[in-house]
PDB file of C-alpha atoms and ligand atoms in Angstrom:
ATOM      1  CA  MET A   1    -120.477 147.917  52.889  1.00  0.00           C
ATOM      2  CA  SER A   2    -118.841 147.603  56.329  1.00  0.00           C
ATOM      3  CA  ASP A   3    -116.707 150.375  57.864  1.00  0.00           C
ATOM      4  CA  PHE A   4    -113.655 148.135  57.442  1.00  0.00           C
ATOM      5  CA  GLU A   5    -114.377 147.726  53.708  1.00  0.00           C
ATOM      6  CA  ARG A   6    -114.885 151.491  53.394  1.00  0.00           C
ATOM      7  CA  LEU A   7    -111.527 152.037  55.063  1.00  0.00           C
ATOM      8  CA  LEU A   8    -109.807 149.593  52.696  1.00  0.00           C
ATOM      9  CA  GLY A   9    -111.490 151.265  49.720  1.00  0.00           C
ATOM     10  CA  PHE A  10    -110.088 154.607  50.868  1.00  0.00           C
ATOM     11  CA  VAL A  11    -106.569 153.182  51.229  1.00  0.00           C
ATOM     12  CA  GLU A  12    -106.820 151.581  47.796  1.00  0.00           C
ATOM     13  CA  SER A  13    -107.912 154.820  46.112  1.00  0.00           C
ATOM     14  CA  GLU A  14    -105.658 157.262  47.980  1.00  0.00           C
ATOM     15  CA  THR A  15    -102.408 155.298  48.101  1.00  0.00           C
ATOM     16  CA  ASP A  16    -100.492 152.903  45.834  1.00  0.00           C
ATOM     17  CA  PHE A  17    -101.262 149.970  48.104  1.00  0.00           C
ATOM     18  CA  ALA A  18    -103.536 147.355  46.457  1.00  0.00           C
ATOM     19  CA  THR A  19    -105.414 146.134  49.534  1.00  0.00           C
ATOM     20  CA  SER A  20    -107.408 143.676  47.414  1.00  0.00           C
ATOM     21  CA  TYR A  21    -104.287 141.478  46.949  1.00  0.00           C
ATOM     22  CA  TYR A  22    -103.932 140.879  50.662  1.00  0.00           C
ATOM     23  CA  ASP A  23    -105.530 138.560  53.135  1.00  0.00           C
ATOM     24  CA  ASP A  24    -108.244 140.332  55.232  1.00  0.00           C
ATOM     25  CA  SER A  25    -106.990 139.051  58.580  1.00  0.00           C
ATOM     26  CA  TYR A  26    -103.499 140.321  57.749  1.00  0.00           C
ATOM     27  CA  LEU A  27    -104.900 143.758  56.799  1.00  0.00           C
ATOM     28  CA  ASP A  28    -107.039 143.835  59.952  1.00  0.00           C
ATOM     29  CA  ARG A  29    -104.033 143.111  62.211  1.00  0.00           C
ATOM     30  CA  ARG A  30    -102.020 145.914  60.624  1.00  0.00           C
ATOM     31  CA  VAL A  31    -104.850 148.473  60.604  1.00  0.00           C
ATOM     32  CA  SER A  32    -105.718 147.617  64.224  1.00  0.00           C
ATOM     33  CA  ALA A  33    -102.109 148.203  65.254  1.00  0.00           C
ATOM     34  CA  ARG A  34    -102.273 151.760  63.845  1.00  0.00           C
ATOM     35  CA  MET A  35    -105.699 152.294  65.454  1.00  0.00           C
ATOM     36  CA  ARG A  36    -104.233 151.449  68.848  1.00  0.00           C
ATOM     37  CA  ARG A  37    -101.390 153.900  68.274  1.00  0.00           C
ATOM     38  CA  ARG A  38    -103.917 156.630  67.430  1.00  0.00           C
ATOM     39  CA  ASP A  39    -106.452 155.697  70.146  1.00  0.00           C
ATOM     40  CA  ALA A  40    -109.131 155.192  67.514  1.00  0.00           C
ATOM     41  CA  ASP A  41    -111.970 153.005  68.829  1.00  0.00           C
ATOM     42  CA  SER A  42    -113.623 152.157  65.526  1.00  0.00           C
ATOM     43  CA  TYR A  43    -112.766 151.774  61.837  1.00  0.00           C
ATOM     44  CA  ALA A  44    -114.976 154.795  61.109  1.00  0.00           C
ATOM     45  CA  GLU A  45    -113.038 156.946  63.569  1.00  0.00           C
ATOM     46  CA  TYR A  46    -109.726 155.801  62.134  1.00  0.00           C
ATOM     47  CA  LEU A  47    -110.970 156.447  58.575  1.00  0.00           C
ATOM     48  CA  SER A  48    -111.678 160.071  59.450  1.00  0.00           C
ATOM     49  CA  ILE A  49    -108.115 160.416  60.834  1.00  0.00           C
ATOM     50  CA  LEU A  50    -106.808 158.980  57.557  1.00  0.00           C
ATOM     51  CA  GLU A  51    -108.932 161.392  55.535  1.00  0.00           C
ATOM     52  CA  ASP A  52    -107.607 164.378  57.508  1.00  0.00           C
ATOM     53  CA  GLU A  53    -103.940 163.502  57.939  1.00  0.00           C
ATOM     54  CA  GLU A  54    -101.522 162.771  55.153  1.00  0.00           C
ATOM     55  CA  SER A  55     -98.901 161.758  57.720  1.00  0.00           C
ATOM     56  CA  GLU A  56    -101.176 158.996  59.067  1.00  0.00           C
ATOM     57  CA  ARG A  57    -101.743 157.738  55.522  1.00  0.00           C
ATOM     58  CA  ALA A  58     -97.963 157.460  55.186  1.00  0.00           C
ATOM     59  CA  GLU A  59     -97.687 155.658  58.549  1.00  0.00           C
ATOM     60  CA  LEU A  60    -100.378 153.170  57.576  1.00  0.00           C
ATOM     61  CA  LEU A  61     -98.763 152.543  54.197  1.00  0.00           C
ATOM     62  CA  ASP A  62     -95.498 151.838  55.925  1.00  0.00           C
ATOM     63  CA  THR A  63     -97.193 149.416  58.333  1.00  0.00           C
ATOM     64  CA  LEU A  64     -98.956 147.596  55.510  1.00  0.00           C
ATOM     65  CA  SER A  65     -95.874 147.096  53.350  1.00  0.00           C
ATOM     66  CA  VAL A  66     -94.186 144.082  54.813  1.00  0.00           C
ATOM     67  CA  ASN A  67     -90.572 144.239  53.838  1.00  0.00           C
ATOM     68  CA  VAL A  68     -89.343 142.165  56.748  1.00  0.00           C
ATOM     69  CA  THR A  69     -86.284 140.247  55.627  1.00  0.00           C
ATOM     70  CA  GLN A  70     -82.799 139.220  56.751  1.00  0.00           C
ATOM     71  CA  PHE A  71     -79.445 138.219  55.376  1.00  0.00           C
ATOM     72  CA  PHE A  72     -79.350 134.384  55.214  1.00  0.00           C
ATOM     73  CA  ARG A  73     -82.901 134.086  56.581  1.00  0.00           C
ATOM     74  CA  ASP A  74     -83.518 130.427  57.636  1.00  0.00           C
ATOM     75  CA  GLN A  75     -79.926 129.312  57.634  1.00  0.00           C
ATOM     76  CA  LYS A  76     -80.423 125.642  56.780  1.00  0.00           C
ATOM     77  CA  VAL A  77     -81.857 126.667  53.415  1.00  0.00           C
ATOM     78  CA  TRP A  78     -78.636 128.467  52.618  1.00  0.00           C
ATOM     79  CA  THR A  79     -76.477 125.436  53.267  1.00  0.00           C
ATOM     80  CA  ALA A  80     -78.560 123.540  50.676  1.00  0.00           C
ATOM     81  CA  LEU A  81     -78.532 126.492  48.266  1.00  0.00           C
ATOM     82  CA  ARG A  82     -74.744 126.547  48.311  1.00  0.00           C
ATOM     83  CA  ASP A  83     -74.822 123.000  46.821  1.00  0.00           C
ATOM     84  CA  VAL A  84     -77.403 124.024  44.211  1.00  0.00           C
ATOM     85  CA  LEU A  85     -75.236 126.957  43.103  1.00  0.00           C
ATOM     86  CA  VAL A  86     -72.077 124.842  42.967  1.00  0.00           C
ATOM     87  CA  ASP A  87     -73.810 122.078  40.944  1.00  0.00           C
ATOM     88  CA  GLU A  88     -75.279 124.591  38.499  1.00  0.00           C
ATOM     89  CA  THR A  89     -71.938 126.265  37.860  1.00  0.00           C
ATOM     90  CA  ASP A  90     -69.825 123.104  37.564  1.00  0.00           C
ATOM     91  CA  ASP A  91     -70.015 123.318  33.799  1.00  0.00           C
ATOM     92  CA  GLY A  92     -71.815 126.587  33.142  1.00  0.00           C
ATOM     93  CA  SER A  93     -73.316 129.668  34.692  1.00  0.00           C
ATOM     94  CA  VAL A  94     -76.315 130.229  36.937  1.00  0.00           C
ATOM     95  CA  ALA A  95     -79.211 132.636  36.428  1.00  0.00           C
ATOM     96  CA  VAL A  96     -81.068 133.374  39.668  1.00  0.00           C
ATOM     97  CA  TRP A  97     -84.271 135.341  40.264  1.00  0.00           C
ATOM     98  CA  SER A  98     -84.969 136.679  43.735  1.00  0.00           C
ATOM     99  CA  ALA A  99     -88.691 137.417  43.296  1.00  0.00           C
ATOM    100  CA  ALA A 100     -90.053 139.748  46.022  1.00  0.00           C
ATOM    101  CA  CYS A 101     -86.570 140.695  47.183  1.00  0.00           C
ATOM    102  CA  ALA A 102     -87.666 143.445  49.646  1.00  0.00           C
ATOM    103  CA  ASP A 103     -84.653 145.642  50.539  1.00  0.00           C
ATOM    104  CA  GLY A 104     -82.133 143.372  48.838  1.00  0.00           C
ATOM    105  CA  ARG A 105     -80.805 141.215  51.657  1.00  0.00           C
ATOM    106  CA  GLU A 106     -81.955 138.005  49.956  1.00  0.00           C
ATOM    107  CA  PRO A 107     -80.290 138.593  46.542  1.00  0.00           C
ATOM    108  CA  TYR A 108     -77.141 139.930  48.210  1.00  0.00           C
ATOM    109  CA  SER A 109     -77.054 136.781  50.367  1.00  0.00           C
ATOM    110  CA  ILE A 110     -77.195 134.709  47.165  1.00  0.00           C
ATOM    111  CA  ALA A 111     -74.351 136.750  45.634  1.00  0.00           C
ATOM    112  CA  MET A 112     -72.204 136.455  48.781  1.00  0.00           C
ATOM    113  CA  LEU A 113     -72.917 132.719  49.002  1.00  0.00           C
ATOM    114  CA  ALA A 114     -71.838 132.154  45.394  1.00  0.00           C
ATOM    115  CA  LEU A 115     -68.606 134.100  45.871  1.00  0.00           C
ATOM    116  CA  ASP A 116     -67.974 132.353  49.186  1.00  0.00           C
ATOM    117  CA  ALA A 117     -68.380 128.986  47.447  1.00  0.00           C
ATOM    118  CA  GLY A 118     -65.575 130.032  45.077  1.00  0.00           C
ATOM    119  CA  ILE A 119     -67.815 130.418  42.027  1.00  0.00           C
ATOM    120  CA  PRO A 120     -66.305 132.891  39.540  1.00  0.00           C
ATOM    121  CA  PRO A 121     -68.371 136.101  39.446  1.00  0.00           C
ATOM    122  CA  ARG A 122     -68.752 135.899  35.648  1.00  0.00           C
ATOM    123  CA  LYS A 123     -70.788 132.710  36.132  1.00  0.00           C
ATOM    124  CA  VAL A 124     -73.385 134.351  38.388  1.00  0.00           C
ATOM    125  CA  ASP A 125     -76.260 136.545  37.252  1.00  0.00           C
ATOM    126  CA  ILE A 126     -78.923 137.566  39.777  1.00  0.00           C
ATOM    127  CA  LEU A 127     -82.125 139.443  38.987  1.00  0.00           C
ATOM    128  CA  ALA A 128     -83.929 140.836  42.035  1.00  0.00           C
ATOM    129  CA  THR A 129     -87.441 142.255  41.790  1.00  0.00           C
ATOM    130  CA  ASP A 130     -90.120 143.647  44.048  1.00  0.00           C
ATOM    131  CA  ILE A 131     -93.374 145.570  43.709  1.00  0.00           C
ATOM    132  CA  ASP A 132     -92.206 148.255  46.152  1.00  0.00           C
ATOM    133  CA  GLU A 133     -90.044 151.015  44.609  1.00  0.00           C
ATOM    134  CA  ASP A 134     -88.868 152.322  48.005  1.00  0.00           C
ATOM    135  CA  ALA A 135     -87.618 148.876  48.957  1.00  0.00           C
ATOM    136  CA  LEU A 136     -85.817 148.670  45.599  1.00  0.00           C
ATOM    137  CA  ASP A 137     -84.123 152.045  46.212  1.00  0.00           C
ATOM    138  CA  ARG A 138     -82.876 150.801  49.579  1.00  0.00           C
ATOM    139  CA  ALA A 139     -81.733 147.595  47.903  1.00  0.00           C
ATOM    140  CA  ARG A 140     -79.728 149.455  45.257  1.00  0.00           C
ATOM    141  CA  ASN A 141     -78.046 151.526  47.992  1.00  0.00           C
ATOM    142  CA  GLY A 142     -77.088 148.338  49.793  1.00  0.00           C
ATOM    143  CA  ARG A 143     -76.617 150.048  53.181  1.00  0.00           C
ATOM    144  CA  TYR A 144     -77.990 148.330  56.280  1.00  0.00           C
ATOM    145  CA  GLU A 145     -77.984 149.277  59.965  1.00  0.00           C
ATOM    146  CA  SER A 146     -78.332 146.964  62.936  1.00  0.00           C
ATOM    147  CA  THR A 147     -81.360 147.724  65.087  1.00  0.00           C
ATOM    148  CA  ARG A 148     -82.449 146.576  68.533  1.00  0.00           C
ATOM    149  CA  THR A 149     -84.181 143.556  66.976  1.00  0.00           C
ATOM    150  CA  ALA A 150     -81.970 142.807  63.970  1.00  0.00           C
ATOM    151  CA  ASP A 151     -78.220 142.442  64.292  1.00  0.00           C
ATOM    152  CA  ILE A 152     -76.732 142.541  60.800  1.00  0.00           C
ATOM    153  CA  ARG A 153     -73.376 141.184  61.968  1.00  0.00           C
ATOM    154  CA  ASP A 154     -75.164 138.141  63.459  1.00  0.00           C
ATOM    155  CA  GLN A 155     -77.043 137.556  60.221  1.00  0.00           C
ATOM    156  CA  LEU A 156     -73.844 137.733  58.172  1.00  0.00           C
ATOM    157  CA  ASP A 157     -72.104 135.322  60.501  1.00  0.00           C
ATOM    158  CA  PHE A 158     -73.452 132.513  58.346  1.00  0.00           C
ATOM    159  CA  LEU A 159     -70.301 133.226  56.298  1.00  0.00           C
ATOM    160  CA  ASP A 160     -66.811 132.548  57.683  1.00  0.00           C
ATOM    161  CA  ASN A 161     -65.460 135.928  56.589  1.00  0.00           C
ATOM    162  CA  PRO A 162     -68.403 138.279  56.075  1.00  0.00           C
ATOM    163  CA  LEU A 163     -66.153 141.334  55.979  1.00  0.00           C
ATOM    164  CA  GLU A 164     -64.950 140.178  52.546  1.00  0.00           C
ATOM    165  CA  TYR A 165     -68.404 141.088  51.254  1.00  0.00           C
ATOM    166  CA  VAL A 166     -69.433 144.183  53.228  1.00  0.00           C
ATOM    167  CA  ASP A 167     -67.704 147.365  54.291  1.00  0.00           C
ATOM    168  CA  ARG A 168     -68.306 148.557  57.828  1.00  0.00           C
ATOM    169  CA  GLN A 169     -69.926 151.943  58.272  1.00  0.00           C
ATOM    170  CA  GLY A 170     -69.647 153.206  61.814  1.00  0.00           C
ATOM    171  CA  ASP A 171     -70.714 151.083  64.802  1.00  0.00           C
ATOM    172  CA  ARG A 172     -73.918 149.614  63.471  1.00  0.00           C
ATOM    173  CA  GLY A 173     -73.820 149.985  59.692  1.00  0.00           C
ATOM    174  CA  PHE A 174     -72.647 147.866  56.776  1.00  0.00           C
ATOM    175  CA  GLU A 175     -72.531 148.557  53.053  1.00  0.00           C
ATOM    176  CA  VAL A 176     -72.522 145.704  50.585  1.00  0.00           C
ATOM    177  CA  ALA A 177     -69.196 145.733  48.714  1.00  0.00           C
ATOM    178  CA  ASP A 178     -69.166 146.703  45.035  1.00  0.00           C
ATOM    179  CA  HIS A 179     -68.004 143.274  43.835  1.00  0.00           C
ATOM    180  CA  VAL A 180     -71.154 141.795  45.437  1.00  0.00           C
ATOM    181  CA  LYS A 181     -73.470 144.561  44.182  1.00  0.00           C
ATOM    182  CA  ASP A 182     -72.138 143.982  40.658  1.00  0.00           C
ATOM    183  CA  LEU A 183     -73.755 140.528  40.538  1.00  0.00           C
ATOM    184  CA  VAL A 184     -77.280 141.826  41.196  1.00  0.00           C
ATOM    185  CA  THR A 185     -79.666 143.810  38.980  1.00  0.00           C
ATOM    186  CA  PHE A 186     -82.795 145.302  40.569  1.00  0.00           C
ATOM    187  CA  GLU A 187     -86.032 145.969  38.727  1.00  0.00           C
ATOM    188  CA  ARG A 188     -89.714 146.484  39.591  1.00  0.00           C
ATOM    189  CA  HIS A 189     -91.965 143.520  38.882  1.00  0.00           C
ATOM    190  CA  ASP A 190     -95.458 142.694  40.133  1.00  0.00           C
ATOM    191  CA  LEU A 191     -95.766 138.936  40.551  1.00  0.00           C
ATOM    192  CA  ILE A 192     -99.547 139.064  40.152  1.00  0.00           C
ATOM    193  CA  THR A 193     -99.978 141.262  37.084  1.00  0.00           C
ATOM    194  CA  ASP A 194     -96.650 141.275  35.225  1.00  0.00           C
ATOM    195  CA  ASP A 195     -95.533 138.615  32.737  1.00  0.00           C
ATOM    196  CA  PRO A 196     -93.458 135.603  33.744  1.00  0.00           C
ATOM    197  CA  LYS A 197     -89.772 135.602  32.909  1.00  0.00           C
ATOM    198  CA  SER A 198     -87.960 132.625  31.415  1.00  0.00           C
ATOM    199  CA  GLY A 199     -85.016 130.295  31.671  1.00  0.00           C
ATOM    200  CA  PHE A 200     -83.988 130.784  35.316  1.00  0.00           C
ATOM    201  CA  ASP A 201     -81.942 128.018  36.938  1.00  0.00           C
ATOM    202  CA  LEU A 202     -83.048 129.039  40.422  1.00  0.00           C
ATOM    203  CA  VAL A 203     -85.945 131.173  41.639  1.00  0.00           C
ATOM    204  CA  CYS A 204     -86.410 132.226  45.256  1.00  0.00           C
ATOM    205  CA  CYS A 205     -89.975 133.314  45.983  1.00  0.00           C
ATOM    206  CA  ARG A 206     -89.986 133.374  49.742  1.00  0.00           C
ATOM    207  CA  ASN A 207     -92.356 134.885  52.262  1.00  0.00           C
ATOM    208  CA  VAL A 208     -94.587 136.766  49.879  1.00  0.00           C
ATOM    209  CA  CYS A 209     -97.467 134.285  49.450  1.00  0.00           C
ATOM    210  CA  ILE A 210     -98.014 134.165  53.213  1.00  0.00           C
ATOM    211  CA  TYR A 211     -99.396 137.714  53.144  1.00  0.00           C
ATOM    212  CA  ILE A 212    -101.296 137.507  49.902  1.00  0.00           C
ATOM    213  CA  ASP A 213    -104.995 136.774  49.543  1.00  0.00           C
ATOM    214  CA  LYS A 214    -105.642 133.118  48.652  1.00  0.00           C
ATOM    215  CA  GLN A 215    -106.936 133.847  45.152  1.00  0.00           C
ATOM    216  CA  TYR A 216    -103.612 135.487  44.130  1.00  0.00           C
ATOM    217  CA  LYS A 217    -101.295 132.722  45.338  1.00  0.00           C
ATOM    218  CA  ARG A 218    -101.907 130.587  42.288  1.00  0.00           C
ATOM    219  CA  PRO A 219    -101.190 133.425  39.779  1.00  0.00           C
ATOM    220  CA  ILE A 220     -97.958 134.212  41.657  1.00  0.00           C
ATOM    221  CA  LEU A 221     -96.802 130.596  41.645  1.00  0.00           C
ATOM    222  CA  ASP A 222     -97.812 130.172  37.980  1.00  0.00           C
ATOM    223  CA  THR A 223     -95.680 133.200  37.086  1.00  0.00           C
ATOM    224  CA  VAL A 224     -92.778 131.906  39.101  1.00  0.00           C
ATOM    225  CA  SER A 225     -92.884 128.338  37.841  1.00  0.00           C
ATOM    226  CA  ALA A 226     -93.150 129.402  34.199  1.00  0.00           C
ATOM    227  CA  SER A 227     -89.918 131.351  34.724  1.00  0.00           C
ATOM    228  CA  ILE A 228     -87.855 128.306  35.730  1.00  0.00           C
ATOM    229  CA  ARG A 229     -86.210 126.104  33.119  1.00  0.00           C
ATOM    230  CA  PRO A 230     -87.074 122.389  33.319  1.00  0.00           C
ATOM    231  CA  GLY A 231     -84.725 120.874  35.894  1.00  0.00           C
ATOM    232  CA  GLY A 232     -84.214 124.260  37.606  1.00  0.00           C
ATOM    233  CA  HIS A 233     -84.952 124.901  41.281  1.00  0.00           C
ATOM    234  CA  LEU A 234     -87.604 126.821  43.206  1.00  0.00           C
ATOM    235  CA  VAL A 235     -87.276 127.883  46.840  1.00  0.00           C
ATOM    236  CA  LEU A 236     -90.298 128.936  48.900  1.00  0.00           C
ATOM    237  CA  GLY A 237     -90.478 130.358  52.433  1.00  0.00           C
ATOM    238  CA  GLN A 238     -90.397 127.880  55.298  1.00  0.00           C
ATOM    239  CA  THR A 239     -94.152 128.054  55.946  1.00  0.00           C
ATOM    240  CA  GLU A 240     -95.216 128.087  52.292  1.00  0.00           C
ATOM    241  CA  THR A 241     -96.343 125.212  50.084  1.00  0.00           C
ATOM    242  CA  LEU A 242     -97.088 124.635  46.416  1.00  0.00           C
ATOM    243  CA  PRO A 243    -100.829 124.533  45.642  1.00  0.00           C
ATOM    244  CA  SER A 244    -102.191 121.591  43.680  1.00  0.00           C
ATOM    245  CA  GLY A 245    -102.062 122.325  39.996  1.00  0.00           C
ATOM    246  CA  VAL A 246     -98.573 123.777  40.426  1.00  0.00           C
ATOM    247  CA  LYS A 247     -97.190 121.033  42.672  1.00  0.00           C
ATOM    248  CA  GLU A 248     -97.493 118.447  39.897  1.00  0.00           C
ATOM    249  CA  GLY A 249     -94.897 120.281  37.827  1.00  0.00           C
ATOM    250  CA  PHE A 250     -92.263 119.896  40.544  1.00  0.00           C
ATOM    251  CA  GLU A 251     -90.496 117.234  42.543  1.00  0.00           C
ATOM    252  CA  ALA A 252     -89.402 117.968  46.082  1.00  0.00           C
ATOM    253  CA  ALA A 253     -85.610 118.260  46.028  1.00  0.00           C
ATOM    254  CA  ASP A 254     -85.657 118.838  49.779  1.00  0.00           C
ATOM    255  CA  PRO A 255     -89.219 119.085  51.127  1.00  0.00           C
ATOM    256  CA  ARG A 256     -88.185 119.951  54.705  1.00  0.00           C
ATOM    257  CA  ILE A 257     -86.707 123.199  53.544  1.00  0.00           C
ATOM    258  CA  ARG A 258     -89.081 123.893  50.640  1.00  0.00           C
ATOM    259  CA  ILE A 259     -86.676 123.400  47.751  1.00  0.00           C
ATOM    260  CA  TYR A 260     -88.303 121.984  44.607  1.00  0.00           C
ATOM    261  CA  ARG A 261     -87.023 120.950  41.193  1.00  0.00           C
ATOM    262  CA  ARG A 262     -89.091 121.670  38.084  1.00  0.00           C
ATOM    263  CA  GLN A 263     -89.897 118.450  36.260  1.00  0.00           C
ATOM    264  CA  PRO A 264     -88.232 118.110  32.882  1.00  0.00           C
ATOM    265  CA  VAL A 265     -90.743 118.407  30.020  1.00  0.00           C
ATOM    266  CA  GLU A 266     -91.827 115.029  28.629  1.00  0.00           C
TER     267      GLU A 266
HETATM  268  C1  SAM B 301     -91.629 139.646  53.676  1.00  0.00           C
HETATM  269  S1  SAM B 301     -90.894 140.292  52.253  1.00  0.00           S
HETATM  270  C2  SAM B 301     -89.948 138.886  51.721  1.00  0.00           C
HETATM  271  C3  SAM B 301     -88.519 139.250  51.419  1.00  0.00           C
HETATM  272  C4  SAM B 301     -87.601 138.053  51.113  1.00  0.00           C
HETATM  273  N1  SAM B 301     -88.055 137.288  49.984  1.00  0.00           N
HETATM  274  C5  SAM B 301     -87.456 137.169  52.331  1.00  0.00           C
HETATM  275  O1  SAM B 301     -87.998 136.070  52.358  1.00  0.00           O
HETATM  276  O2  SAM B 301     -86.782 137.575  53.293  1.00  0.00           O
HETATM  277  C6  SAM B 301     -92.266 140.330  51.104  1.00  0.00           C
HETATM  278  C7  SAM B 301     -92.020 141.221  49.888  1.00  0.00           C
HETATM  279  O3  SAM B 301     -93.015 140.924  48.902  1.00  0.00           O
HETATM  280  C8  SAM B 301     -93.246 142.113  48.172  1.00  0.00           C
HETATM  281  N2  SAM B 301     -94.493 141.973  47.417  1.00  0.00           N
HETATM  282  C9  SAM B 301     -95.762 142.027  47.880  1.00  0.00           C
HETATM  283  N3  SAM B 301     -96.627 141.850  46.869  1.00  0.00           N
HETATM  284  C10 SAM B 301     -95.894 141.674  45.736  1.00  0.00           C
HETATM  285  C11 SAM B 301     -96.204 141.463  44.363  1.00  0.00           C
HETATM  286  N4  SAM B 301     -97.484 141.383  43.957  1.00  0.00           N
HETATM  287  N5  SAM B 301     -95.191 141.360  43.466  1.00  0.00           N
HETATM  288  C12 SAM B 301     -93.903 141.444  43.870  1.00  0.00           C
HETATM  289  N6  SAM B 301     -93.534 141.639  45.159  1.00  0.00           N
HETATM  290  C13 SAM B 301     -94.513 141.762  46.080  1.00  0.00           C
HETATM  291  C14 SAM B 301     -93.285 143.173  49.261  1.00  0.00           C
HETATM  292  O4  SAM B 301     -93.079 144.471  48.731  1.00  0.00           O
HETATM  293  C15 SAM B 301     -92.135 142.710  50.188  1.00  0.00           C
HETATM  294  O5  SAM B 301     -90.931 143.364  49.853  1.00  0.00           O
END
């Protein structure tokens, strides 16, 4: 067993992070970043720091959990999603699943978009799930601060009047308004090991498969596609694609922006 494998084995046994789900090159980049911070020259040296210091274990866990997200991430997708939501609610309601929702900005963007499109709130039901309980706690709080690299006001500027959907908190903070929060329910769900859901009109599963080891992509996409009703839509991240075996069950509603429609059953 290599020192790197030993290190991953330690992380897997001492923390809640399932290293085996993730792509090795992704794990290596993240571990190496922490090693540079700690001036560790080898995996073995860094492993002994991890064994000795609980605080470093926490730092590494934080570095490994990619919760990077934004409000209205990849704006051209959101213009197309507005049409999907309007079409779905013309003569009914829409059930949306934001799978791997991180700290909630994606499902709240969906809720804001629906309200902004004039869809009555009673017609919108959004389930948002993630594997990471801390991210879900932050999502339920719905409070976000601008940082040097992420300006929340800029992200919300996709909407004409974002302040209808968030309350300002000081200079840099925003809290999602209650009438937006009310449309979203958060719950823990592991896309690899938990059961599929059913009957969703729209599922967003964006920017999770890019980090996941190849062998788990198919189980994730099987879970997701089984959860969409025939004729419903799936949205992937901008660099993600459907693997063969799953692809056949979908037609590309807008391939440039990774929106697919589940084929009706024969
Ligand atoms: C980069 S974020 C994507 C957030 C959002 N969908 C977006 O595109 O902005 C990836 C999320 O996937 C979650 N994740 C990783 N493995 C998962 C799994 N097996 N089941 C559910 N969520 C998972 C992580 O906790 C993280 O919050």
